Coordinates of C-alpha atoms and ligand atoms in Angstrom, one line a residue:
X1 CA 79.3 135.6 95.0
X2 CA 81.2 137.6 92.6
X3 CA 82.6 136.2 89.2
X4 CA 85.8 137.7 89.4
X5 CA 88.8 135.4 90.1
X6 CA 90.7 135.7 93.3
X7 CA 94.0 135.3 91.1
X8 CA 94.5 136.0 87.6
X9 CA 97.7 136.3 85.5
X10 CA 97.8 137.0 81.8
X11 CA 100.7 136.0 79.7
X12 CA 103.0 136.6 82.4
X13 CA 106.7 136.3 81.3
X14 CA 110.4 135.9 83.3
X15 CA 113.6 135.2 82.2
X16 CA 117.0 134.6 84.2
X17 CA 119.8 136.0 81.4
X18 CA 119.4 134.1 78.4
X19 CA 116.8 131.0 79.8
X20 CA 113.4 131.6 79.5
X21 CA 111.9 130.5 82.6
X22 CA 108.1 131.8 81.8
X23 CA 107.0 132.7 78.5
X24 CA 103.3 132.9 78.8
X25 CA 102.0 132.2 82.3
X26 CA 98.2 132.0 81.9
X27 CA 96.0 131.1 84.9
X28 CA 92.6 131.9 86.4
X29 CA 91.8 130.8 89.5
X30 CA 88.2 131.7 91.4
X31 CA 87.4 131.6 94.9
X32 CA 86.0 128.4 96.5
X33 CA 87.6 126.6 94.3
X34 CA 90.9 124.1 94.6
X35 CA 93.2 124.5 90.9
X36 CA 95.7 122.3 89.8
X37 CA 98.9 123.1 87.8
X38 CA 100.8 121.0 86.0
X39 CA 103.9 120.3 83.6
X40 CA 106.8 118.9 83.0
X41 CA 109.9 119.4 85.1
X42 CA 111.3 122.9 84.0
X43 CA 107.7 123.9 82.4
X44 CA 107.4 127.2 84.6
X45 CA 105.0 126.0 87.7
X46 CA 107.6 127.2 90.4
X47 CA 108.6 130.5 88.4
X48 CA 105.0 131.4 87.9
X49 CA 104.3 130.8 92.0
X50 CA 107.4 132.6 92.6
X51 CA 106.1 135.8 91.0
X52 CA 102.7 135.9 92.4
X53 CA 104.6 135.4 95.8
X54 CA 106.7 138.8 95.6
X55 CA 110.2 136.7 95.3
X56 CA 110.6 137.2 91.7
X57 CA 109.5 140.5 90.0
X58 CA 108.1 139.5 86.4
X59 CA 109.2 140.6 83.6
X60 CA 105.8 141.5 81.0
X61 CA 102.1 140.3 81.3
X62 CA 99.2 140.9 83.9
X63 CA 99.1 139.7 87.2
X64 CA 95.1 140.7 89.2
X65 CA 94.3 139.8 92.4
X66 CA 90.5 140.2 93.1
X67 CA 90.3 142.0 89.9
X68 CA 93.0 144.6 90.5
X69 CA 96.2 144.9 88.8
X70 CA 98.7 144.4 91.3
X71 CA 102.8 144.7 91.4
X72 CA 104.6 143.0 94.1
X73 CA 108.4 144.2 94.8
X74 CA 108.7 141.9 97.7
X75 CA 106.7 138.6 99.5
X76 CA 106.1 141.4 102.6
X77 CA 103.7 142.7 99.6
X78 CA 102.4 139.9 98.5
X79 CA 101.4 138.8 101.8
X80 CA 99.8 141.7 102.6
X81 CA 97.4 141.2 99.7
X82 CA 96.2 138.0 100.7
X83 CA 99.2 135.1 99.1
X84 CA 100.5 132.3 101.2
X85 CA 102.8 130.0 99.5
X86 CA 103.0 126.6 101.0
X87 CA 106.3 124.9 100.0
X88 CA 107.3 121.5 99.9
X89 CA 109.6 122.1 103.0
X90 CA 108.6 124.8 104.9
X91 CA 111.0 127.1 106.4
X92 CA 110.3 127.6 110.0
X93 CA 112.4 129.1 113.1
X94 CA 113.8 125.5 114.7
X95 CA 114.0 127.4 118.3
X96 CA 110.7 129.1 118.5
X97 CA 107.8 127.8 119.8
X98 CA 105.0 126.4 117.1
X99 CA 103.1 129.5 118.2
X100 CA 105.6 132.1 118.2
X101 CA 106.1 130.5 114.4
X102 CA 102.8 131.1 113.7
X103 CA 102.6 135.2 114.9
X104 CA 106.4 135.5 113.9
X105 CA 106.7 139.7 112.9
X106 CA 103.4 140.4 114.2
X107 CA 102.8 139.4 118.1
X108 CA 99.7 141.0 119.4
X109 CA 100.4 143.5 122.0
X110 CA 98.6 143.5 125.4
X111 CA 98.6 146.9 127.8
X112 CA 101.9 148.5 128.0
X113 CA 102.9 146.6 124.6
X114 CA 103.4 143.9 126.0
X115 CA 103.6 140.5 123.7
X116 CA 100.2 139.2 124.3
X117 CA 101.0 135.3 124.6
X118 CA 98.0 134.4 126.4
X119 CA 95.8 135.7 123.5
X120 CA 98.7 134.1 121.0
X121 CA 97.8 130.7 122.5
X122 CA 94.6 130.6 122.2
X123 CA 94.1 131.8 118.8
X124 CA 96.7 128.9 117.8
X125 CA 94.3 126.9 119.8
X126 CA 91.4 127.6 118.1
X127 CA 93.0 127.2 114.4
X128 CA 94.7 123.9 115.3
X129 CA 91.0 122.8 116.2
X130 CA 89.2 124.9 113.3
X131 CA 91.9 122.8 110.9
X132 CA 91.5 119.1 112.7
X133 CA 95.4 118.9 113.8
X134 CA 96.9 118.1 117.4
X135 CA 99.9 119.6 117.9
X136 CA 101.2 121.1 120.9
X137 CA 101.3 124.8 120.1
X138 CA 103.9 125.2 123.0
X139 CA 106.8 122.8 121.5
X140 CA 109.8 124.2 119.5
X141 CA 109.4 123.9 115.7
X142 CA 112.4 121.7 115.8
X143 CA 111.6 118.0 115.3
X144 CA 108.9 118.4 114.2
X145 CA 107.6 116.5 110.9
X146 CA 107.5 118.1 107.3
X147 CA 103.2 117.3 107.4
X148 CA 102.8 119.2 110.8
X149 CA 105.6 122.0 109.4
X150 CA 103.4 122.8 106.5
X151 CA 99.7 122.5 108.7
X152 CA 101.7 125.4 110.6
X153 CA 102.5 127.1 107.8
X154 CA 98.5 126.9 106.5
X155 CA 97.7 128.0 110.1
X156 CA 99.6 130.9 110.0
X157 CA 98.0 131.8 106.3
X158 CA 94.7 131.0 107.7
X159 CA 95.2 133.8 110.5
X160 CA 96.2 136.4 107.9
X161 CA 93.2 135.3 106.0
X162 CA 95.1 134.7 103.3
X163 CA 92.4 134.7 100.1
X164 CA 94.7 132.4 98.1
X165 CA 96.6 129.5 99.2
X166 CA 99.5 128.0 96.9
X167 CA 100.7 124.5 97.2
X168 CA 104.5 123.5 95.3
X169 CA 104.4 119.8 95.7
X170 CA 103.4 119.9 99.4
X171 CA 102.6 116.1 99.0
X172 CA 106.2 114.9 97.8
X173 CA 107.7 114.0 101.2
X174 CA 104.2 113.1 103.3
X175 CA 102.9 109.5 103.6
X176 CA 99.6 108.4 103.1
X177 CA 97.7 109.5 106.3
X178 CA 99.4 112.6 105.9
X179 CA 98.2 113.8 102.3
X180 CA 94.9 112.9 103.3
X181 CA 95.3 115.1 106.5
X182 CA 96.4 117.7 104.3
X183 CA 93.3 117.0 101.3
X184 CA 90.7 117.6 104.2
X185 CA 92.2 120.9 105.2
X186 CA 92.4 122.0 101.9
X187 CA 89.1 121.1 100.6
X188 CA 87.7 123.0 104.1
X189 CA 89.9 126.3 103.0
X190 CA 88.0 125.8 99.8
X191 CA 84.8 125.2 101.4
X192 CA 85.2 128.6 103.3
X193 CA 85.5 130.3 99.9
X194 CA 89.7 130.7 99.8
X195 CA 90.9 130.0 96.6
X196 CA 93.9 127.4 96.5
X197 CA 96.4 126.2 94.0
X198 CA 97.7 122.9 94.4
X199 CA 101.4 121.4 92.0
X200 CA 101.8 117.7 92.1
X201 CA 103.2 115.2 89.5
X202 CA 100.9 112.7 91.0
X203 CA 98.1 112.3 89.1
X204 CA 95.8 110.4 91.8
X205 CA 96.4 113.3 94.1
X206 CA 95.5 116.0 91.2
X207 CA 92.0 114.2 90.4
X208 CA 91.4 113.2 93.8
X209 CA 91.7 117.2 95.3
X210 CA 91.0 120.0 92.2
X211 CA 88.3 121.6 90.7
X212 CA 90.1 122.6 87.7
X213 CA 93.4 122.2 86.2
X214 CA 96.0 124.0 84.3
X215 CA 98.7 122.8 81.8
X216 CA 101.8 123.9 80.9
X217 CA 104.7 123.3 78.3
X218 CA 107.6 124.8 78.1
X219 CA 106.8 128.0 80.1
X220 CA 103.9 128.5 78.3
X221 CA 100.0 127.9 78.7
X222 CA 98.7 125.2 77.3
X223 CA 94.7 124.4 78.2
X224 CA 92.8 124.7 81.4
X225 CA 89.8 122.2 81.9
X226 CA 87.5 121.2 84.7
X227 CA 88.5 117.5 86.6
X228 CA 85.4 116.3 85.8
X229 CA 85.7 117.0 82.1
X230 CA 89.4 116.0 81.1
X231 CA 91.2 112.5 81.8
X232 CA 94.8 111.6 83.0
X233 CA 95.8 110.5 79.5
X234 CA 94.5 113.8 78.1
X235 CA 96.2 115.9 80.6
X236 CA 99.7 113.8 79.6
X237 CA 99.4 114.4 76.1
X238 CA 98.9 118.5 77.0
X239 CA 101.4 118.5 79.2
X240 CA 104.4 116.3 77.3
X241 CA 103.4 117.0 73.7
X242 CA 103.1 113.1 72.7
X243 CA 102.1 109.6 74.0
X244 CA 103.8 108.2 77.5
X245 CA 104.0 105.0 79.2
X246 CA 103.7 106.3 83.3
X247 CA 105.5 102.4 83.3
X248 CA 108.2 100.6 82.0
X249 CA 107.5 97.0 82.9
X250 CA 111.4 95.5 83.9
X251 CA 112.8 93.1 82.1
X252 CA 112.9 89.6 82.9
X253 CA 116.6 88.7 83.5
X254 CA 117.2 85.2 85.8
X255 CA 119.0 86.2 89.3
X256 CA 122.8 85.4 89.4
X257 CA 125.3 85.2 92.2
X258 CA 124.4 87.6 95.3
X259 CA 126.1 91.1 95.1
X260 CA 124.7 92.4 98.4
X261 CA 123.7 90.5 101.5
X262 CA 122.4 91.9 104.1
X263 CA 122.5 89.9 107.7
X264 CA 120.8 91.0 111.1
X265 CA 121.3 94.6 110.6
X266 CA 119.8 96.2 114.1
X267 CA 119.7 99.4 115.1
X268 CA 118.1 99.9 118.3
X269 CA 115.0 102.0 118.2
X270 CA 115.0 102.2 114.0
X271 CA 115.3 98.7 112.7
X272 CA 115.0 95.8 114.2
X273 CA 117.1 92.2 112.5
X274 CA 116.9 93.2 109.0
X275 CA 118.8 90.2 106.4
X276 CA 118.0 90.2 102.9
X277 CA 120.1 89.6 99.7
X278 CA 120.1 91.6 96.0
X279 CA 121.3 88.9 93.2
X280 CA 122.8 89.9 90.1
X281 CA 120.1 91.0 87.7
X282 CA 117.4 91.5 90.4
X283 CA 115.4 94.9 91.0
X284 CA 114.1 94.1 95.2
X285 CA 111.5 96.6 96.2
X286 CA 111.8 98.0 99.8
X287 CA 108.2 98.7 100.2
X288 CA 106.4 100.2 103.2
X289 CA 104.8 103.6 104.6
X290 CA 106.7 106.2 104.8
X291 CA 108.1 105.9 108.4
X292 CA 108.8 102.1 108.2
X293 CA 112.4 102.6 108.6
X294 CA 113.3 102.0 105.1
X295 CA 115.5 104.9 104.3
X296 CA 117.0 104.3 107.4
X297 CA 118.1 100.9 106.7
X298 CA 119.6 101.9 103.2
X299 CA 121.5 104.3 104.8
X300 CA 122.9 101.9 107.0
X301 CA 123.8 99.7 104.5
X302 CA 125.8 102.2 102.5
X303 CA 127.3 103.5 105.9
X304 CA 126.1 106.3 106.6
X305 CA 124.1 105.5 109.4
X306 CA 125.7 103.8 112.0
X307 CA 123.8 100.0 113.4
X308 CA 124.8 98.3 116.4
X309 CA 124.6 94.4 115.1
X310 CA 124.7 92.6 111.7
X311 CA 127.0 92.6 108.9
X312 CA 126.5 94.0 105.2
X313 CA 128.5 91.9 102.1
X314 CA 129.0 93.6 98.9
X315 CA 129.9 91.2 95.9
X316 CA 131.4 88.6 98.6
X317 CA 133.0 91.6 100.9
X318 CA 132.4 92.4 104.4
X319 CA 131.9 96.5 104.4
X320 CA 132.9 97.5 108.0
X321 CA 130.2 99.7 109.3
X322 CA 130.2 103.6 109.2
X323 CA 132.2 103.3 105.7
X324 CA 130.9 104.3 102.5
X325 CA 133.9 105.0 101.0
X326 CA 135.0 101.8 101.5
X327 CA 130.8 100.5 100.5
X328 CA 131.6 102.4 96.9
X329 CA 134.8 100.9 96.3
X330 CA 133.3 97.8 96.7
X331 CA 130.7 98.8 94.2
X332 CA 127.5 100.0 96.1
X333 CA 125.8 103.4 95.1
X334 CA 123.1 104.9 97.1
X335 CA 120.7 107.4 95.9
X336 CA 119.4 109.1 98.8
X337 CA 116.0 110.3 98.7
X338 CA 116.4 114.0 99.7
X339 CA 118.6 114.8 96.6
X340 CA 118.3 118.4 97.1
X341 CA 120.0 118.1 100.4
X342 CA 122.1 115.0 100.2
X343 CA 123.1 114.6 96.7
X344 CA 123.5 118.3 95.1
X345 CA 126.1 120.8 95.1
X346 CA 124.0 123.4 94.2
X347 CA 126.7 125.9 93.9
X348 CA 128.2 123.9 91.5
X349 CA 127.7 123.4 87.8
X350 CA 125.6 120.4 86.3
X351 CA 128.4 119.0 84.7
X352 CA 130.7 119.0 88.0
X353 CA 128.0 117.5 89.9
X354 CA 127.4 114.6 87.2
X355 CA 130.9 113.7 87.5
X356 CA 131.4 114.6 91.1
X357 CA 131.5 110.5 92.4
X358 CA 133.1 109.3 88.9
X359 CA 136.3 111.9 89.5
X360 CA 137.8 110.3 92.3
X361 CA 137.0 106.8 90.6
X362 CA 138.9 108.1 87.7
X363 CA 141.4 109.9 89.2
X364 CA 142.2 106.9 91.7
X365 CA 143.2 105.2 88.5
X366 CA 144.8 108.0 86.8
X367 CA 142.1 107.8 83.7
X368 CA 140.6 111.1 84.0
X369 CA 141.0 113.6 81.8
X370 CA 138.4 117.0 80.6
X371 CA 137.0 114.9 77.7
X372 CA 136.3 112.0 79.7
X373 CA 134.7 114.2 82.2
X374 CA 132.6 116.1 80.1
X375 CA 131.8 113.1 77.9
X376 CA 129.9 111.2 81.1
X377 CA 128.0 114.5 81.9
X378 CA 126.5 114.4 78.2
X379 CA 125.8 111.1 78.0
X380 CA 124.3 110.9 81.7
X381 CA 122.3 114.3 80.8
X382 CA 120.6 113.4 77.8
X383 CA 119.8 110.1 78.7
X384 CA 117.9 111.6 82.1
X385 CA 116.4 114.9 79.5
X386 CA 118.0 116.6 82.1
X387 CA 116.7 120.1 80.7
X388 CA 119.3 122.0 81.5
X389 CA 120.9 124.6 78.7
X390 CA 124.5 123.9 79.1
X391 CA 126.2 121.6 81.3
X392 CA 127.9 124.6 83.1
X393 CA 124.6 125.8 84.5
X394 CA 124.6 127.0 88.0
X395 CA 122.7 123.9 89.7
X396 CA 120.6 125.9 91.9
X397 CA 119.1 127.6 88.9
X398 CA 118.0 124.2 87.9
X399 CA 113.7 123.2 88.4
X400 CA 113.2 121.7 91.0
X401 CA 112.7 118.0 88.7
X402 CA 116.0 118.8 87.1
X403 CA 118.0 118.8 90.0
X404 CA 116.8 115.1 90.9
X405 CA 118.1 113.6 87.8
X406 CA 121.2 115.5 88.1
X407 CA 121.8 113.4 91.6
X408 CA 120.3 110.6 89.5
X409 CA 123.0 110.7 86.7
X410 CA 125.6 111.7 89.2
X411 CA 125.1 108.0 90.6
X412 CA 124.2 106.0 87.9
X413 CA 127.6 107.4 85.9
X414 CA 129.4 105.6 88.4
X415 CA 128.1 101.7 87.1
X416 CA 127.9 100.5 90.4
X417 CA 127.6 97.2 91.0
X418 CA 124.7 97.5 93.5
X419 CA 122.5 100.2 93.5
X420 CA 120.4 101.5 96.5
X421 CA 118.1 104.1 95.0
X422 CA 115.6 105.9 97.3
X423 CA 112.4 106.7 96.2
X424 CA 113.9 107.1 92.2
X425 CA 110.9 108.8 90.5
X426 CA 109.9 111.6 93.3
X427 CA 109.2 114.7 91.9
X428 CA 110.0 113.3 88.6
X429 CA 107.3 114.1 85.7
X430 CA 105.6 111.7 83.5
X431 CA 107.5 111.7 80.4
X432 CA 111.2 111.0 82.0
X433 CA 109.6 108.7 84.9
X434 CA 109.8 105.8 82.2
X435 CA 113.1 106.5 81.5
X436 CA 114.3 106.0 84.8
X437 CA 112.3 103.0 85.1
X438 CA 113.7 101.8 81.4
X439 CA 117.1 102.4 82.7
X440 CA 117.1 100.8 86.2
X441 CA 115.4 97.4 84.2
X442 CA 118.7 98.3 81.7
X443 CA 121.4 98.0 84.5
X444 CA 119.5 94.7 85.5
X445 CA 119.7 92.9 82.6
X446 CA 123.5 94.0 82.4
X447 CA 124.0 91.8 85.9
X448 CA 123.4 94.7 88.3
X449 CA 121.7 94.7 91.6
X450 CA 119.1 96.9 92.1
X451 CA 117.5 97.7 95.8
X452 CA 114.6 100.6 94.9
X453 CA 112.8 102.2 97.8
X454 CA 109.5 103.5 96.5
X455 CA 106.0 104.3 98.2
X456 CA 104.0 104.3 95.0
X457 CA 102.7 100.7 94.5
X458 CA 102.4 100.7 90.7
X459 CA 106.2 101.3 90.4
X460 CA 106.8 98.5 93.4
X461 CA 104.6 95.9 91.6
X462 CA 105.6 96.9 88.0
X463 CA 109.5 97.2 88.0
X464 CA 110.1 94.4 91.2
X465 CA 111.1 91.0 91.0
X466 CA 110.7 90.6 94.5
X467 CA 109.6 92.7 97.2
X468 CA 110.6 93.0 100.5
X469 CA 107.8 95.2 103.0
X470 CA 108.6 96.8 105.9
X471 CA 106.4 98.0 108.9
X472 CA 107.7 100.1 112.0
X473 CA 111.6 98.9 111.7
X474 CA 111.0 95.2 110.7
X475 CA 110.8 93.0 107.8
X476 CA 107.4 91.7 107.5
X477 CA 106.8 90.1 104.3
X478 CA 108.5 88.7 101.3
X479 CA 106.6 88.4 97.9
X480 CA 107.8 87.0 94.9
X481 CA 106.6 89.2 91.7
X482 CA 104.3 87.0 90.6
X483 CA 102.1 87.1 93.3
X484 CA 102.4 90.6 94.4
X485 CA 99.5 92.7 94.4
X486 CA 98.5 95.9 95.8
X487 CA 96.6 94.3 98.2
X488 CA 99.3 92.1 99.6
X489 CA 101.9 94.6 100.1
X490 CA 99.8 97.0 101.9
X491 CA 98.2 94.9 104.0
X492 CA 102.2 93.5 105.2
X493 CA 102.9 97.0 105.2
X494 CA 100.1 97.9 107.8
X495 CA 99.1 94.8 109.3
X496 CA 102.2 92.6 109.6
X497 CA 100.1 89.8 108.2
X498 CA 103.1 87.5 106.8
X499 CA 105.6 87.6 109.7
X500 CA 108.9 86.7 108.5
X501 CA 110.3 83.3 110.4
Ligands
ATP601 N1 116.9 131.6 89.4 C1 116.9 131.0 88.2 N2 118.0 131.2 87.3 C2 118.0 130.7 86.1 N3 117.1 129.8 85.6 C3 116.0 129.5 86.4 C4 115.9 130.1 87.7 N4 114.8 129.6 88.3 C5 114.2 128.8 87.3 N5 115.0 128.8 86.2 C6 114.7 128.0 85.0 O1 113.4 128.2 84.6 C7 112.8 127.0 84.1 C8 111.5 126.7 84.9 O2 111.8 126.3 86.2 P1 110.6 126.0 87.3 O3 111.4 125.8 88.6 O4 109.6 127.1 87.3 O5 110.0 124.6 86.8 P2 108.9 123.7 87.4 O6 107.8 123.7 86.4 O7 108.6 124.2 88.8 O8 109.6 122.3 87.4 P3 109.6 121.1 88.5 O9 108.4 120.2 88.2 O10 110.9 120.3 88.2 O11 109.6 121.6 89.8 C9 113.8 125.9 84.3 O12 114.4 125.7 83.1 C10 114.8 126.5 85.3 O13 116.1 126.0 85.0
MG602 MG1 108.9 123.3 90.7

């Protein structure tokens, strides 16, 4: 086996106008071998897989593949040499078939040129198998889940033999069974000799998977150590520059009158007799697998999603279903969990969408002037680090990290009442997950209700005063903080072991 690393970039640099988005993009990565990257929201991960995927041309430095110095004007290029890029929603053709998806621009021809689709078929066959997956190779793409979306994706890389594999945050929307899925294909690409790099802000995933791993700061290179040799707090203190707390521990605050109550919600075939009730100064975990029909239920609840029976009180009012403007004026926030798509105006600037839910609060009252406006957007910016350079920064220019705590702020700078916040820290780095934790105990102890859908147990048990677990559409367990434990929730959340009466 050679020496030389499949991939290999040097001081690699890119900027967009005045913003540096790479200054020194360092990173060796060798065959048979998976590499983690890491950083801080807006450190440069996403820029520097960008360029090595043809989308962005860079701007100074060396990029090698296999030891040769390469230049890619396009991702046709960079393809060609042996890239896939993974990303964390893949971006396939809804109407085609899984297989036409998979030989999309390149269908073998049969006699006469003729599209080959028996010979299509069975090579999808035989990857699907080679990879451990089941699905149908026949069905449309649409419908189908993110986790079989990206195995597609990795099929299709795997039949252009791709020599390097890149991973940005595949793992953010997958649930359990599905990461692990993903960990034993990846570690068999390795095992094959492919050389893969893998971007999470989970730390569990990161020293569960890689090899090796890379930090950076600020667009620049930090260290690169083996997994075996480094530790989580060591990587932290590379990555962020100084000490972090993963957890802010809430509060204790004593539960006041109810501000949301939640009776018999049903929605046939999603949720099945949900009732719970948010106090004053409460944080309730919605715990569960991803699937449960947690999301679904908050949505519900802010109205959004339509439910056929039940009834939803916020601070003492009945919200008539299907109404969220009427849900907000009553006081209730949700922050949905796909930001990017539900939350972001990502044409807009940073400061628009911060005050985006506040102007029409504002402006019902006749309160809102410029200052005010742009006085929220500060505030709410600097107290998420939103690292943005201005407030009028196109959004969509924004790190992926940076454009959840925009959505963040953007709800939060309303001072709702009751807050329904999906999933608050995903995709969130270490050093401003505490923050949002800080702040959520914050708005308890002011008197606010809190209902915080999260799949990662150490936020559930640390920031929860109780928690509520769901499994396939019902409510399955109740636990009081003090005797929640990791064991507890997941076994309600798989086994239905406390059935609610
Ligand atoms: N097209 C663009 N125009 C202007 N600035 C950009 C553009 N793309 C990225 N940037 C900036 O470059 C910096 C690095 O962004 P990048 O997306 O690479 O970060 P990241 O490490 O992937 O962060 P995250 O963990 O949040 O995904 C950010 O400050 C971002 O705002
Ligand atoms: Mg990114």
């Amino acid at each position: 086996m050679s020496t030389t690393p499949v991939l290999e970039l040097r001081d690699v640099s890119k900027a967009f106008g005045a913003v540096i988005a790479l200054r020194s993009g360092t990173i060796a990565v060798d065959s048979g071998s998976i590499h983690a990257l890491v950083g801080e929201n807006g450190a440069g991960k996403s820029t520097l897989v960008k360029i090595v995927a043809g989308l962005y041309q860079r701007d100074g430095g060396t990029l090698r593949l296999r030891g040769e110095d390469v230049d890619f004007s396009s991702t046709a290029q960079s393809k060609a040499a042996g890239v896939a890029v993974i990303y964390q929603e893949p971006t396939l053709f809804p109407d085609l078939s899984v297989t036409e998806n998979i030989f999309m621009g390149r269908q073998p021809t049969g006699r006469l040129g003729r599209i080959d689709r028996k010979a299509m078929r069975h090579e999808v066959e035989r990857l699907f198998t080679r990879l451990g997956v089941v699905i149908d190779p026949d069905r449309p793409a649409e419908g189908l889940s993110i986790a079989d979306q990206q195995v597609i994706e990795i099929a299709k890389a795997v039949s252009l033999d791709a020599s390097l594999l890149i991973m940005d945050e595949p793992t953010a929307a997958l649930s359990g069974v599905e990461v692990e899925r993903l960990f034993t294909i990846a570690r068999s690409l390795r095992d094959e000799g492919r050389a893969l790099i893998f971007i999470s802000h989970r730390f569990d995933e990161v020293f569960a998977l890689c090899d090796t791993i890379t930090v950076m700061r600020d667009g620049a290179y930090i260290a690169t150590s083996s997994i075996a040799g480094t530790s989580v707090d060591r990587i932290v203190r590379q990555m962020v520059g100084r000490e972090v707390t993963e957890l802010f521990p809430k509060q204790d605050t004593t539960a006041g009158a109810p501000l949301l109550e939640v009776e018999g919600l049903t929605s046939p075939g999603v949720f099945h007799d949900i009732s719970f009730t948010v106090r004053a100064g409460e944080i309730v975990a919605l715990a569960g697998l991803v699937g449960a029909g947690r999301s679904e239920v908050a949505r519900a609840v802010f109205g959004v999603d339509h439910y056929r029976d039940g009834t939803v009180r916020v601070n003492g009012r009945t919200i008539a279903r299907g109404r969220p403007a009427e849900a907000m004026r009553a006081g209730l926030a949700l922050v949905p969990e796909d930001r990017r798509k539900q939350g972001l105006v990502v044409e807009s600037s940073v400061g628009n969408n911060i005050t985006l839910a506040i102007r029409h609060q504002l402006s019902r009252l006749g309160l809102l002037t410029v200052g005010m406006q742009n006085r929220a957007a500060r505030e709410w910016a600097s107290r998420l680090e939103v690292k943005s350079y201005a407030l009028d920064t196109v959004a969509a220019t924004l790190s992926g990290g940076n454009q959840q705590k925009v959505v963040l702020a953007k709800w939060l700078a309303t001072e709702p009442k009751v807050l329904i916040i999906d999933e608050p820290t995903r995709g969130i780095d270490v050093g401003t997950k505490a923050e949002v934790h800080r702040l959520l105990s914050q708005l308890a102890a002011d008197g606010k209700g809190i209902l915080m859908i999260s799949s990662e147990l150490p936020e559930v048990l640390g920031m929860a005063d109780r928690i509520l677990v769901m499994r396939e559409g019902r409510l399955t367990a109740e636990i009081p903080r003090s005797e929640a434990s990791s064991e507890n929730v997941m076994l309600a959340a798989t086994h239905a072991s406390e059935q609610l009466s």
